[in-house]
Each structure stands twice: as C-alpha cells, then as structure tokens.
Amino acid sequence: MRRVAIMGCGGSGKTTFGRRLAARLGIQIVHLDAVYYDDRWNTMEPDEFAAVQEELVTTDRWVIDGNYASTLPIRLRRADTVIFLDLPALTCLWGIAQRCWRHRGGQHDDTGVHDRVTWSFVKYVWGYRREMAPRVRALIAEHAWHADVHIVKSRRAANRLLAGLDASPTTT
C-alpha cells in the first residue's frame, strides 16, 4: 500500500480509518473536506479542486480520504489500494451523531474538517447506498481495475482490515 484512496458515505469513518491507516503506513493523510471547504464552508472552484488532486496523486505515497465523485477518477487511476467504506445508513448516522458530540459541532482536532449537519446531508446519508454507492462502484470498476480493492461493510470489518495490516510483514 503506497497510494490509498478511501471513500464512503458521510459518517462511515473515512477520517478515522484513514488516520489510523496512514499512521500504520507512515504516510501523511489528506482529508479532501479540509481541502474543499474553508472554515466558513466556502467551497473551492471545481477546476482548482481537481488540479490540487492531480498534484496530490503525483507523489509516490499518499492516503487520501473523501468522496467527491466528480474527481474520484483522478485518485482511482493512480491508487494502488482502494478502500470503500460501504456501511449501512444507520451506522453512518450514528457515526455523525458521535462525531458531533465528540467535537461539539466544531473543527475536528487535527483534520481541518468541520461538522455541518443539515437536513439535506441527513437525507444524502440515508439514501447513499441506494443512490451514490452504485456510482462509486462503477467508478472503481472503470478507473481502479488495477488496484487492490476492499469493500468494507461494517466497522468490525474495517478494524479487521487494519489488524490484518498490523500482522502483515509488508507494513513494517
């Protein structure tokens, strides 16, 4: 694992999983939410956001977490490992509630990511597996056919994947 793209629904645990994985691999993590949004929730221009990602993926080692389906092919084409956290909506909503409680609705400790829970976001999370996950799977099939793909369906499976890395001699 040298270039890892992590994606999944809001609340699926991308940031936590990515942080833990990056620490195990000794790689700096990039949280796309922290790149795309500023501290007032202003967004980056689409062309600029794509250009930043094009630059990020030119390095030899990276872990990038975030969805952003419009720019997902940029990351997938260069990734050697893809981790899709495809968790149930209730699990993701619970994850969002826990995150809001833990960070009191403010900035996450060291990610630059802020909580912004709106009704439209809750609806997006609720419908993610039905509406967005098929699109993500199709993008993975089209652009990451060369990569080692992990589709993770539970927090327990995510923990097993990380534990398997700890046991692997290739991660030392």
XYZ file of C-alpha atoms in Angstrom:
172
model
C 0.000 0.000 0.000
C 1.653 3.144 -1.221
C -1.217 5.149 -2.713
C -4.546 4.634 -0.954
C -7.905 6.176 -1.874
C -10.557 5.928 0.856
C -14.174 6.755 0.147
C -17.543 6.205 1.754
C -20.659 7.904 2.978
C -20.503 10.723 5.490
C -20.196 9.162 8.939
C -18.744 5.907 7.586
C -15.446 6.540 9.326
C -13.246 7.680 6.441
C -11.308 10.172 8.550
C -10.744 7.838 11.499
C -9.886 4.861 9.307
C -7.640 6.986 7.108
C -5.805 8.475 10.064
C -5.170 5.032 11.553
C -4.085 3.583 8.215
C -1.768 6.489 7.440
C -0.134 6.151 10.860
C 0.489 2.441 10.260
C 1.968 3.137 6.830
C 3.957 6.168 7.938
C 2.243 8.343 5.336
C 0.674 11.775 5.732
C -3.102 11.756 5.192
C -5.033 14.283 3.137
C -8.673 14.921 4.091
C -10.428 16.245 1.000
C -13.094 18.005 3.067
C -10.326 20.151 4.567
C -9.084 20.958 1.058
C -12.506 21.639 -0.487
C -14.061 23.759 2.296
C -12.652 26.701 4.167
C -13.581 27.472 7.777
C -16.729 29.309 6.619
C -17.916 26.472 4.380
C -16.937 28.237 1.173
C -16.008 25.739 -1.499
C -13.031 25.611 -3.805
C -13.648 26.125 -7.507
C -14.111 22.749 -9.259
C -11.173 23.202 -11.631
C -8.896 24.241 -8.781
C -10.062 21.295 -6.647
C -9.313 18.876 -9.485
C -5.906 20.477 -10.061
C -4.997 20.129 -6.380
C -5.860 16.432 -6.513
C -3.925 15.940 -9.742
C -0.901 17.342 -7.894
C -1.518 15.265 -4.748
C -1.585 11.962 -6.617
C 1.751 12.575 -8.365
C 3.637 11.773 -5.165
C 4.809 8.221 -4.521
C 2.986 7.678 -1.223
C -0.350 9.042 -0.071
C -3.567 8.306 1.758
C -6.482 10.475 0.642
C -9.929 10.281 2.193
C -13.047 11.771 0.668
C -15.856 11.144 -1.754
C -16.257 13.837 -4.398
C -17.387 11.534 -7.202
C -16.683 14.164 -9.865
C -12.947 13.960 -9.090
C -12.807 10.367 -7.865
C -11.295 9.100 -11.149
C -8.214 11.270 -10.501
C -7.495 9.336 -7.308
C -8.628 5.939 -8.558
C -6.394 5.962 -11.648
C -3.270 6.416 -9.502
C -4.259 4.419 -6.381
C -2.766 1.008 -5.776
C -5.308 0.399 -2.995
C -8.959 1.466 -2.825
C -10.973 1.204 0.364
C -14.703 1.806 0.017
C -16.429 2.052 3.400
C -19.894 0.907 2.323
C -21.635 0.913 5.699
C -25.389 0.963 6.418
C -27.106 4.346 6.726
C -27.933 3.880 10.414
C -24.282 3.142 11.184
C -23.235 6.290 9.316
C -25.864 8.452 11.016
C -24.719 7.104 14.385
C -21.148 7.950 13.404
C -22.196 11.509 12.573
C -24.019 11.864 15.904
C -20.954 10.605 17.787
C -18.677 12.959 15.851
C -20.933 15.935 16.583
C -20.936 15.057 20.263
C -17.183 14.470 20.412
C -16.278 17.699 18.614
C -19.253 19.717 19.849
C -20.073 20.684 16.267
C -16.724 22.388 15.755
C -13.500 21.628 13.994
C -12.130 18.135 14.306
C -8.908 18.035 16.259
C -6.256 17.899 13.567
C -8.083 17.371 10.292
C -9.335 20.845 9.481
C -12.742 19.249 8.945
C -15.799 20.891 10.441
C -19.170 19.373 11.232
C -22.053 20.707 9.211
C -25.137 18.607 9.626
C -28.132 19.775 7.639
C -31.371 18.054 6.750
C -30.186 17.624 3.155
C -26.987 15.987 4.434
C -29.014 13.544 6.574
C -31.148 12.685 3.515
C -27.973 12.204 1.454
C -26.589 9.806 4.066
C -29.886 7.935 4.278
C -30.007 7.409 0.507
C -26.267 6.949 -0.097
C -26.243 3.173 -0.539
C -29.160 3.304 -2.936
C -28.187 6.377 -4.937
C -24.453 7.034 -4.631
C -22.815 3.675 -3.853
C -23.654 2.200 -7.291
C -21.968 5.183 -8.930
C -18.890 4.778 -6.718
C -18.718 1.059 -7.518
C -18.933 1.811 -11.249
C -16.141 4.408 -10.972
C -13.991 1.919 -9.067
C -14.589 -0.750 -11.730
C -13.777 1.689 -14.534
C -10.768 3.507 -13.084
C -9.261 1.219 -10.426
C -9.283 -2.155 -12.164
C -5.535 -2.375 -11.453
C -5.832 -1.680 -7.717
C -6.371 -3.860 -4.679
C -9.993 -3.014 -3.824
C -11.513 -3.514 -0.373
C -15.262 -3.008 0.052
C -15.836 -2.746 3.783
C -19.389 -3.291 5.032
C -19.028 -2.791 8.805
C -16.869 -1.109 11.412
C -15.789 -4.561 12.549
C -14.601 -5.375 9.010
C -12.701 -2.064 8.902
C -10.978 -2.960 12.162
C -10.135 -6.418 10.799
C -8.608 -4.853 7.705
C -6.394 -2.607 9.846
C -5.490 -5.519 12.142
C -4.507 -7.558 9.103
C -2.092 -4.803 8.134
C -0.531 -4.933 11.581
C 0.059 -8.648 11.115
C 1.458 -8.243 7.610
C 5.248 -8.297 7.250
C 4.993 -5.822 4.333
C 3.914 -2.958 6.602
C 6.972 -2.909 8.832
